[in-house]
PDB file of C-alpha atoms in Angstrom:
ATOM      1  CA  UNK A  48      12.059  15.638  -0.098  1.00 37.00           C
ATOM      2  CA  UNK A  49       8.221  16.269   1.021  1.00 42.00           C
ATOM      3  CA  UNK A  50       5.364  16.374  -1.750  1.00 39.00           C
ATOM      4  CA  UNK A  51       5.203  20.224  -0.897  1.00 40.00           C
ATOM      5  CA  UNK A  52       8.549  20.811  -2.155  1.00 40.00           C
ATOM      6  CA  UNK A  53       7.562  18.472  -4.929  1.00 41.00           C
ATOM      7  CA  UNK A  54       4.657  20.789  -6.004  1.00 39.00           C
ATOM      8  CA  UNK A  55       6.840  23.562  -5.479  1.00 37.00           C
ATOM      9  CA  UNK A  56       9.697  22.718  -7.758  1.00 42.00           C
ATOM     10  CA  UNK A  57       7.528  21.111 -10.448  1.00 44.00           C
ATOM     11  CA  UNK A  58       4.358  23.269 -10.354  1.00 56.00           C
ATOM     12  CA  UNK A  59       2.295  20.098 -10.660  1.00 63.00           C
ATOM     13  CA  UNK A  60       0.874  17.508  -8.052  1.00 80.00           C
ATOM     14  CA  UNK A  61       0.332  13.850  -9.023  1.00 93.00           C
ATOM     15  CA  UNK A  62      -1.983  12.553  -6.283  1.00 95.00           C
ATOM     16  CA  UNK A  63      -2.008   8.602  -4.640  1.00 96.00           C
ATOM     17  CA  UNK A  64      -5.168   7.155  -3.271  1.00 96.00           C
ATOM     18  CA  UNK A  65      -4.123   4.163  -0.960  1.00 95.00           C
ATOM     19  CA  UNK A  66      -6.127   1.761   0.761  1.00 92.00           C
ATOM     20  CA  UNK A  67      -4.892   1.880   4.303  1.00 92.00           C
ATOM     21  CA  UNK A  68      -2.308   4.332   6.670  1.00 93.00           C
ATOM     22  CA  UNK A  69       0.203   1.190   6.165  1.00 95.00           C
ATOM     23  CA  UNK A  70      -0.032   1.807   2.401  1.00 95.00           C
ATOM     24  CA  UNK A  71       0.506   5.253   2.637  1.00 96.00           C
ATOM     25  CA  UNK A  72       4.264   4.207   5.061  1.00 96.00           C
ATOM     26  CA  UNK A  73       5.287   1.567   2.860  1.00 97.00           C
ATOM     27  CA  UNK A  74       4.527   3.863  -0.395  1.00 97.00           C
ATOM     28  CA  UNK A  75       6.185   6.914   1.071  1.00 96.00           C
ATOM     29  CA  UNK A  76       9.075   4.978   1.674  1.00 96.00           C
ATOM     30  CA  UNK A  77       9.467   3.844  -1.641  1.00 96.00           C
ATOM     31  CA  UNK A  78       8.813   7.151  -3.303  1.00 96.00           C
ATOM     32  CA  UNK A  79      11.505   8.536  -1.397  1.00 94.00           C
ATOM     33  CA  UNK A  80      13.468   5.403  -2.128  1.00 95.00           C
ATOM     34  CA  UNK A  81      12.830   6.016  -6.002  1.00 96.00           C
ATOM     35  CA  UNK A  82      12.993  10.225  -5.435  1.00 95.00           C
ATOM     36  CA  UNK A  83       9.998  11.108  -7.046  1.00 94.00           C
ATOM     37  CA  UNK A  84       8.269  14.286  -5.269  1.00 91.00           C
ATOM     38  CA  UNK A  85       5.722  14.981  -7.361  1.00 89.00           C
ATOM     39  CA  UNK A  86       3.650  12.555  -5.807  1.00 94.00           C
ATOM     40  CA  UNK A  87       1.379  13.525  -3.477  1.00 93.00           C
ATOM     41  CA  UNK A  88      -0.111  10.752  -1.349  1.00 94.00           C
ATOM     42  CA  UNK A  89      -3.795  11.371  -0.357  1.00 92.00           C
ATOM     43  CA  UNK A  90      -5.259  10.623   3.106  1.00 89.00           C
ATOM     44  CA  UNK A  91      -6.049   6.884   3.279  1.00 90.00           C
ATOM     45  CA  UNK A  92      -9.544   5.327   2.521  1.00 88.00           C
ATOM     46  CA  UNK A  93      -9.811   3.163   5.446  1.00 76.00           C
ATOM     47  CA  UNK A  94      -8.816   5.205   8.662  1.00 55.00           C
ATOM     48  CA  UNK A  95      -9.722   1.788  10.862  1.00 49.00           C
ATOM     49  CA  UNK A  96      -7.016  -0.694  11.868  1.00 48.00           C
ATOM     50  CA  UNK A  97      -5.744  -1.919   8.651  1.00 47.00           C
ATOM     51  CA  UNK A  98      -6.824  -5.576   9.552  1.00 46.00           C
ATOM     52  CA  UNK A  99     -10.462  -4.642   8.938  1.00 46.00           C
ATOM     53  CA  UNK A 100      -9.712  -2.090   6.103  1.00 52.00           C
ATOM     54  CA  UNK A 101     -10.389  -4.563   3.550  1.00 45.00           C
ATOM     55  CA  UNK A 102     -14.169  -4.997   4.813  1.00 50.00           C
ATOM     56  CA  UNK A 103     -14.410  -1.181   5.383  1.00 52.00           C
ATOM     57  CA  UNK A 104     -13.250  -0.412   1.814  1.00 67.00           C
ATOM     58  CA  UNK A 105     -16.106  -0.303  -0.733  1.00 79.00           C
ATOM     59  CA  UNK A 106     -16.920   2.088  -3.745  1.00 88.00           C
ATOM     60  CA  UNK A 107     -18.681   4.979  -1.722  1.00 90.00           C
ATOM     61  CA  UNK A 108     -15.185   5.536   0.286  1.00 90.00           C
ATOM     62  CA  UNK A 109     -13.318   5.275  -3.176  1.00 93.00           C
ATOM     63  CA  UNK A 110     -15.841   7.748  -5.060  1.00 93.00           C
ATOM     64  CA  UNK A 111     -15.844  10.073  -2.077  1.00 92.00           C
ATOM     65  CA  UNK A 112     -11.892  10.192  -2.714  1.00 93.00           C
ATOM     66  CA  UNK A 113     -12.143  10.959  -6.083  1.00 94.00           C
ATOM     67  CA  UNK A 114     -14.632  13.417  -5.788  1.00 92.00           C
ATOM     68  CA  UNK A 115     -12.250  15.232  -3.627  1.00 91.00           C
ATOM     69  CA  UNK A 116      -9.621  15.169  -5.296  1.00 91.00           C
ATOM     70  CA  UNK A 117     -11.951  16.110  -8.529  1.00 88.00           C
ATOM     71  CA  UNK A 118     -12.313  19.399  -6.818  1.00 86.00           C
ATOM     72  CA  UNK A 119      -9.321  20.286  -5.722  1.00 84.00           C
ATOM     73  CA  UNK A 120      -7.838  19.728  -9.575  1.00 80.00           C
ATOM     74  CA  UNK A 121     -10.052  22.692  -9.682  1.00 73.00           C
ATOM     75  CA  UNK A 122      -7.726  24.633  -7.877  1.00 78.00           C
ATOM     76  CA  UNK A 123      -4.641  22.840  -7.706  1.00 78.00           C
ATOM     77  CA  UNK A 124      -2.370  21.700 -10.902  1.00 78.00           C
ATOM     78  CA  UNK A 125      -3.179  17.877 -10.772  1.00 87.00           C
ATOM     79  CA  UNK A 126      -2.366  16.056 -13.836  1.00 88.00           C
ATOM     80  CA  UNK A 127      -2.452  12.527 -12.854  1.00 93.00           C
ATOM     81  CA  UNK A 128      -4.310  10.498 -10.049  1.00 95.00           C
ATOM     82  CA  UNK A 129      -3.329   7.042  -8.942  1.00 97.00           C
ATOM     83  CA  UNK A 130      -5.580   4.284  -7.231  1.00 97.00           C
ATOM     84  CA  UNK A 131      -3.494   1.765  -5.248  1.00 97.00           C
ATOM     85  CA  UNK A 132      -5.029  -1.176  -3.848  1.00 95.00           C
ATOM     86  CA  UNK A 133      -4.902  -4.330  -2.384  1.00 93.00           C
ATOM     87  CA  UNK A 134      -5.194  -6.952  -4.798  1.00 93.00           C
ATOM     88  CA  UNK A 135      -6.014 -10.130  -2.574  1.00 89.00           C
ATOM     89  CA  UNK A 136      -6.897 -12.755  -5.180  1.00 90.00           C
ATOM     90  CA  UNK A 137      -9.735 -10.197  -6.806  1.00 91.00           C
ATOM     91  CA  UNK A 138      -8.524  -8.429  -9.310  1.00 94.00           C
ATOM     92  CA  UNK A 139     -11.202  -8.249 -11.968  1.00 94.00           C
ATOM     93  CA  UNK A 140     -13.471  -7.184  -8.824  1.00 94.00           C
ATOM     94  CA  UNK A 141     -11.032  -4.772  -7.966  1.00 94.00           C
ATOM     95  CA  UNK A 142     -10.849  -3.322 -11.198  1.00 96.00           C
ATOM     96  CA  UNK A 143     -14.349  -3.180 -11.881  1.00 95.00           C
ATOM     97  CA  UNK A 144     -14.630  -0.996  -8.480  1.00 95.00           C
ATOM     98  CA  UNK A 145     -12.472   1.226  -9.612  1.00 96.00           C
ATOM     99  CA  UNK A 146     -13.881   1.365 -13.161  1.00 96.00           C
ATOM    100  CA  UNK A 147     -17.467   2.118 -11.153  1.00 95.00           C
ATOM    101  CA  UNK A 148     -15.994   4.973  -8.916  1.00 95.00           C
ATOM    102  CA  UNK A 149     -14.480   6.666 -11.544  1.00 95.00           C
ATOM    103  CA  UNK A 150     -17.233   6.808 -13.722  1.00 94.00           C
ATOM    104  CA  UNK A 151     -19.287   7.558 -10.939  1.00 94.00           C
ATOM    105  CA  UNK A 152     -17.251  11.289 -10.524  1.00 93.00           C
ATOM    106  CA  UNK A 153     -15.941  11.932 -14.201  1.00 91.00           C
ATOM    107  CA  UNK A 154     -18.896  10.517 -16.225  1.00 86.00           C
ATOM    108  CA  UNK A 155     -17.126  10.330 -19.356  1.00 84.00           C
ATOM    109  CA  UNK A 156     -14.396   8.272 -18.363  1.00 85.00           C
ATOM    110  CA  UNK A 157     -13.259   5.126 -20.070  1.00 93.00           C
ATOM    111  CA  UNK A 158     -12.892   2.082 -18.861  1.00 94.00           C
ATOM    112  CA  UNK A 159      -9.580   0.971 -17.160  1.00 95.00           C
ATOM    113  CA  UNK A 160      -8.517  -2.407 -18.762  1.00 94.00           C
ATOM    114  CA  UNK A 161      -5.336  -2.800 -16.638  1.00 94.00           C
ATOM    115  CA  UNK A 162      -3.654  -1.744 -14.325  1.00 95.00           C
ATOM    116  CA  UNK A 163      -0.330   0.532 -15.177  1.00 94.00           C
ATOM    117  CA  UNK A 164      -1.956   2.332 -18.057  1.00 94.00           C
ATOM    118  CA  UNK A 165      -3.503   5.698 -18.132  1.00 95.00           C
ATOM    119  CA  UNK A 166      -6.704   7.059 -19.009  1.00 95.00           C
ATOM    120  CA  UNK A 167      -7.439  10.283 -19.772  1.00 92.00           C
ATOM    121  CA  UNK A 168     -10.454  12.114 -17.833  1.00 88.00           C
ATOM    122  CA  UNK A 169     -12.608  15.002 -18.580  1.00 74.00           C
ATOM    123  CA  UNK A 170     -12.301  17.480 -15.980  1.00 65.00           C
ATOM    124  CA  UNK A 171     -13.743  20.898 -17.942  1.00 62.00           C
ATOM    125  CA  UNK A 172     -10.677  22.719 -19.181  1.00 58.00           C
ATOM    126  CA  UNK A 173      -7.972  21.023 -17.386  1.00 68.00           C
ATOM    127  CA  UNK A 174      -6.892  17.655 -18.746  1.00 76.00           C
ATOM    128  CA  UNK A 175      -6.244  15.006 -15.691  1.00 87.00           C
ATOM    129  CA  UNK A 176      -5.335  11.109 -16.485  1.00 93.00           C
ATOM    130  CA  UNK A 177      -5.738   8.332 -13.903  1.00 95.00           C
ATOM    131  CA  UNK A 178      -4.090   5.067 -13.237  1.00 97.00           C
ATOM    132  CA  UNK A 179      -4.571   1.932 -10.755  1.00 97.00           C
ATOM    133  CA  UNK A 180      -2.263  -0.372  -9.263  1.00 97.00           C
ATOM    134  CA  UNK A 181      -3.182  -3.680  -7.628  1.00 97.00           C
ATOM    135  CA  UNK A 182      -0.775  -5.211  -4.542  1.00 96.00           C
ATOM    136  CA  UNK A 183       0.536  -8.043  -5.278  1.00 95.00           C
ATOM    137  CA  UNK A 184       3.003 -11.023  -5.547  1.00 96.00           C
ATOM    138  CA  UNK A 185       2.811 -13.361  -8.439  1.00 91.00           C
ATOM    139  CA  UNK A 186      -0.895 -12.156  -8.649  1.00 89.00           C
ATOM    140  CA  UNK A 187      -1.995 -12.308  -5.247  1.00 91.00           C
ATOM    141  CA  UNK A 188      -1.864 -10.416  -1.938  1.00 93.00           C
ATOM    142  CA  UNK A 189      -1.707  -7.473  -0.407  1.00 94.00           C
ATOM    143  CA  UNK A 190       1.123  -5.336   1.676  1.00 97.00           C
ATOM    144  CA  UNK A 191       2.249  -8.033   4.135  1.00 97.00           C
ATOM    145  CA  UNK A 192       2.503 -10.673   1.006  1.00 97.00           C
ATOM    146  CA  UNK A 193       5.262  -8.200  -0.471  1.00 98.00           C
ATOM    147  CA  UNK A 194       6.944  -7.148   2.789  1.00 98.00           C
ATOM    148  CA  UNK A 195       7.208 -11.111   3.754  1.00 98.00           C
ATOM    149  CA  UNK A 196       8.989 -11.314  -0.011  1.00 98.00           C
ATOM    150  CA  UNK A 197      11.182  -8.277   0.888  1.00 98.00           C
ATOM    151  CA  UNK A 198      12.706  -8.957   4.316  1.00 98.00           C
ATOM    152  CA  UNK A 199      16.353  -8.385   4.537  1.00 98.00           C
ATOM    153  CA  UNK A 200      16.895  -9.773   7.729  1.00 98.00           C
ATOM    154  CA  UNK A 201      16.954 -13.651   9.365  1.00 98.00           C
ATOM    155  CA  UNK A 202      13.303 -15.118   9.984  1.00 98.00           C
ATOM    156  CA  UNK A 203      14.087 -17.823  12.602  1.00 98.00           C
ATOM    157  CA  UNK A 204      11.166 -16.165  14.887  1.00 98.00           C
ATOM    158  CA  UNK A 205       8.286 -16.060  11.871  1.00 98.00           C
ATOM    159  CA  UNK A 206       9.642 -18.676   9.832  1.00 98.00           C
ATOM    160  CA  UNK A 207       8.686 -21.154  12.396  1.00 98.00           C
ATOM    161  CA  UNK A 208       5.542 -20.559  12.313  1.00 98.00           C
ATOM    162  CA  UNK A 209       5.093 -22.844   9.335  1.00 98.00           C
ATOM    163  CA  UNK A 210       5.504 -25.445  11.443  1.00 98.00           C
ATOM    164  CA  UNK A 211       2.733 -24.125  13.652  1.00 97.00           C
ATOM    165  CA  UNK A 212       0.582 -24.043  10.225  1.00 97.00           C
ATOM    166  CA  UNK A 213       1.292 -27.641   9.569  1.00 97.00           C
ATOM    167  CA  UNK A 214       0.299 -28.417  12.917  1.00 97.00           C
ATOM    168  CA  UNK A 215      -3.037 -27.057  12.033  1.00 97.00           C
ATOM    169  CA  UNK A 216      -3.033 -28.690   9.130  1.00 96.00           C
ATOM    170  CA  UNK A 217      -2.840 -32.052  11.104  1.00 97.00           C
ATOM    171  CA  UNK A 218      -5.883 -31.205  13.247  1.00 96.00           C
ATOM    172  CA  UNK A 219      -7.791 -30.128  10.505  1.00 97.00           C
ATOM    173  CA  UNK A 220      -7.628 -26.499  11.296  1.00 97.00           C
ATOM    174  CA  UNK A 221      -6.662 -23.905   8.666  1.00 94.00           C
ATOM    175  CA  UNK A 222      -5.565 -20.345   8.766  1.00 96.00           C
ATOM    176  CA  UNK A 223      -5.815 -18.544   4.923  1.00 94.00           C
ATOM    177  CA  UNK A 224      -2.550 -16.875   3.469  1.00 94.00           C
ATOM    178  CA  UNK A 225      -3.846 -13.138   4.016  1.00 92.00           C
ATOM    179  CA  UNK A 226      -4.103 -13.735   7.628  1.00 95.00           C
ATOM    180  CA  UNK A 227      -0.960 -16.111   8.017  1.00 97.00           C
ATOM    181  CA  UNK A 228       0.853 -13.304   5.837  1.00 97.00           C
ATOM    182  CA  UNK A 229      -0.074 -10.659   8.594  1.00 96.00           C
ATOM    183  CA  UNK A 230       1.066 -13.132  11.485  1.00 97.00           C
ATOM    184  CA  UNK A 231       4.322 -13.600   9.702  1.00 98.00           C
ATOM    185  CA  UNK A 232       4.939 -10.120   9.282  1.00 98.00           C
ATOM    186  CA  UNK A 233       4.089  -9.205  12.765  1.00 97.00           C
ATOM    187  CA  UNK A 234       6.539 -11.807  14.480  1.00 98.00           C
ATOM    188  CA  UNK A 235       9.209 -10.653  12.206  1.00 98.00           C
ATOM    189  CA  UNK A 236       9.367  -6.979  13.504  1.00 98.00           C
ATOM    190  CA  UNK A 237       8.848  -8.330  16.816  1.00 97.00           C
ATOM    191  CA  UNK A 238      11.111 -11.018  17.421  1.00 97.00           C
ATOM    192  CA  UNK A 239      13.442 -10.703  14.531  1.00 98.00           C
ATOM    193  CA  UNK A 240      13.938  -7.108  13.536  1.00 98.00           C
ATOM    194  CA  UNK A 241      13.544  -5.572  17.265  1.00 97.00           C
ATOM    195  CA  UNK A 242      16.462  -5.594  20.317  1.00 95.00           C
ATOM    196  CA  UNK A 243      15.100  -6.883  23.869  1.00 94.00           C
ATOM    197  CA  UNK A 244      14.816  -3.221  25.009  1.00 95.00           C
ATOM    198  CA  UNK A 245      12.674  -2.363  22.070  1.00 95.00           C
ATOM    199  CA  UNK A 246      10.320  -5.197  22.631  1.00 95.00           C
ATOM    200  CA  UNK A 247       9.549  -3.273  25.453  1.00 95.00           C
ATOM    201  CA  UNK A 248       8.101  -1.236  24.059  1.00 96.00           C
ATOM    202  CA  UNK A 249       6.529  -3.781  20.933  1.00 96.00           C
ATOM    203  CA  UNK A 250       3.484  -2.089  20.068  1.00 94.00           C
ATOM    204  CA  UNK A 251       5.171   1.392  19.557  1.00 95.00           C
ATOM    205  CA  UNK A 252       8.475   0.042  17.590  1.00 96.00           C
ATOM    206  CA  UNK A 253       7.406  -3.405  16.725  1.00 96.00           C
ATOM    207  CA  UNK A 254       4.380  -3.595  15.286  1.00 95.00           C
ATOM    208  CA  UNK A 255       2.533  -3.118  12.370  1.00 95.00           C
ATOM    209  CA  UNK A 256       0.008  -0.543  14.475  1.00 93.00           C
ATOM    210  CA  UNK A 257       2.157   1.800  14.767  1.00 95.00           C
ATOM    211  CA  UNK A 258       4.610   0.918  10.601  1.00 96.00           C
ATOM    212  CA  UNK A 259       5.069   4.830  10.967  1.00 95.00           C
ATOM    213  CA  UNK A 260       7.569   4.246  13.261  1.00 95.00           C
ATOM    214  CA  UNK A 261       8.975   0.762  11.752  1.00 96.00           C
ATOM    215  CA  UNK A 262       9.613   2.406   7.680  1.00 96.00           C
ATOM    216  CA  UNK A 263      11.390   5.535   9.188  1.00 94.00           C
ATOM    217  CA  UNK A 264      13.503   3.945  11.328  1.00 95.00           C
ATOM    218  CA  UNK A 265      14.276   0.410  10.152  1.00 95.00           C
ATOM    219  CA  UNK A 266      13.978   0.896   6.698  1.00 95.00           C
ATOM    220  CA  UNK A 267      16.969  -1.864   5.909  1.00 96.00           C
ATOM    221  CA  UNK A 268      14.802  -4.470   7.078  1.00 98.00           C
ATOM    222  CA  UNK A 269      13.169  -4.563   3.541  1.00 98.00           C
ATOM    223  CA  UNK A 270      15.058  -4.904   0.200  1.00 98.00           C
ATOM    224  CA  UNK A 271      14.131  -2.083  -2.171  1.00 98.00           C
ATOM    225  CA  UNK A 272      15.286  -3.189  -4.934  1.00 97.00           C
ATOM    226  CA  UNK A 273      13.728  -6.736  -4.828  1.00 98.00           C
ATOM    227  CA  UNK A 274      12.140  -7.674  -8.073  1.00 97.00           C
ATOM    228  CA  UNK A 275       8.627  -7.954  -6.286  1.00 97.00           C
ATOM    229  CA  UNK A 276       8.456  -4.775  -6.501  1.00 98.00           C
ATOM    230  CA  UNK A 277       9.293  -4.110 -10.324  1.00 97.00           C
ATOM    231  CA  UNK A 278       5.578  -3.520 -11.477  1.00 97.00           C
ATOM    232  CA  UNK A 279       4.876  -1.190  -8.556  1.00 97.00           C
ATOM    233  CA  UNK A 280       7.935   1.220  -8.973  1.00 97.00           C
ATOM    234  CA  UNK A 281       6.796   1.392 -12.654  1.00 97.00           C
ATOM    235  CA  UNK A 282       3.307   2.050 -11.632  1.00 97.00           C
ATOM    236  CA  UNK A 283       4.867   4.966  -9.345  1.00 97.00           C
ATOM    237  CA  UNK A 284       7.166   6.519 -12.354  1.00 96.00           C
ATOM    238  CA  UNK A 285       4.223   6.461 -14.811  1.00 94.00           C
ATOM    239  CA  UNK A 286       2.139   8.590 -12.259  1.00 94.00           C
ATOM    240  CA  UNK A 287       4.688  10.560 -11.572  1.00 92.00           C
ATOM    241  CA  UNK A 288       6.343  11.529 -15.269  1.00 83.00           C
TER     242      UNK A 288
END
């Protein structure tokens, strides 16, 4: 079910800001997964390939989306806005972006202490509350970390590359986790998730540039119901009760 049937059946639109158009797949997918239409996912921040997204996201972009979504409340029933983001080992800078953006649009707000709890804005007559989420796994990371936690499927091509890492390791060469993370994740829906005849074809079915195509038509390859993603699903029901 879309968000438009969503808004039609509940009279009431809870809108997502993501981070990236591979945070809006991944989150769609897991909506659906948890069936909970009344969220309305917002057009993504960063509209540049996601591996720079992280460099092009800063508090203008976020305060822009809020003050859009500020004004359509004004004619649309919103009651509850979300802020998902990467968390990538900065989570008090995180947080105090969002806590700047949002005071930024609704000047009364409070501040946001954590993520997963709700605030309550003042948005003239109509009351609106707000939440954030961070990306993570055990703290740290961003959307590749989880989907390298989720796989469902054997990893013999992107497992190896550990053993590439360690050879880096021996010449004194590094590579950091977010960027080894992305590698990982790459070579897995290349060479372990995709047939010879879709490879191909690898940058339209097996590659995270085009994750449209991967989450609606190989949506096994990831376990739903892994724990990893335990905090997000409950970040996903509160914004959408």
């Amino acid at each position: 079910m879309n968000s438009s049937t969503g808004e039609r059946r509940f009279g009431v639109s809870n809108a997502l800001i993501v981070e990236s158009k591979n945070d809006k797949c991944f989150v769609e997918a897991l909506i659906n997964n948890l069936n909970l239409p009344q969220i309305e996912i917002q057009q993504p921040i960063c509209l540049i390939d996601d591996y720079e997204c992280l460099n092009g996201l800063d508090l203008p972009k976020l305060r822009n989306a809020l003050e859009a979504l500020k004004n359509k409340s004004a004619k649309q029933k919103i009651a509850k806005i979300g802020i998902l983001l990467d968390d990538d080992g900065k989570r008090t800078e995180r947080i105090a972006l969002i806590n700047q953006a949002v005071k930024a649009v609704f000047s009364t707000a409070p501040q946001i202490l954590d993520t997963n709890k709700l605030i309550t804005l003042s948005n003239n007559s109509l009351p609106l509350q707000l939440a954030c989420f961070l990306t993570n796994v055990g703290g740290h990371g961003e959307l590749e970390t989880v989907l390298k936690a989720i796989k469902t499927k054997p990893s013999l091509y992107a497992d190896c590359l550990e053993n590439w890492r360690s050879c880096l390791d021996a010449q004194n060469e590094t590579i950091s986790d977010k960027e080894f993370d992305k590698f990982w994740v790459n070579n897995y829906l290349r060479f372990d998730t995709c047939t010879r005849e879709e490879r191909k074809r690898a940058s339209e079915k097996c590659s995270m540039h085009n994750f449209e195509y991967v989450m609606k038509n190989k949506p096994d390859i990831w376990n739903f119901d892994d724990p990893v993603l335990d905090e997000l699903k409950a970040f996903l029901r509160v914004l959408a009760i």
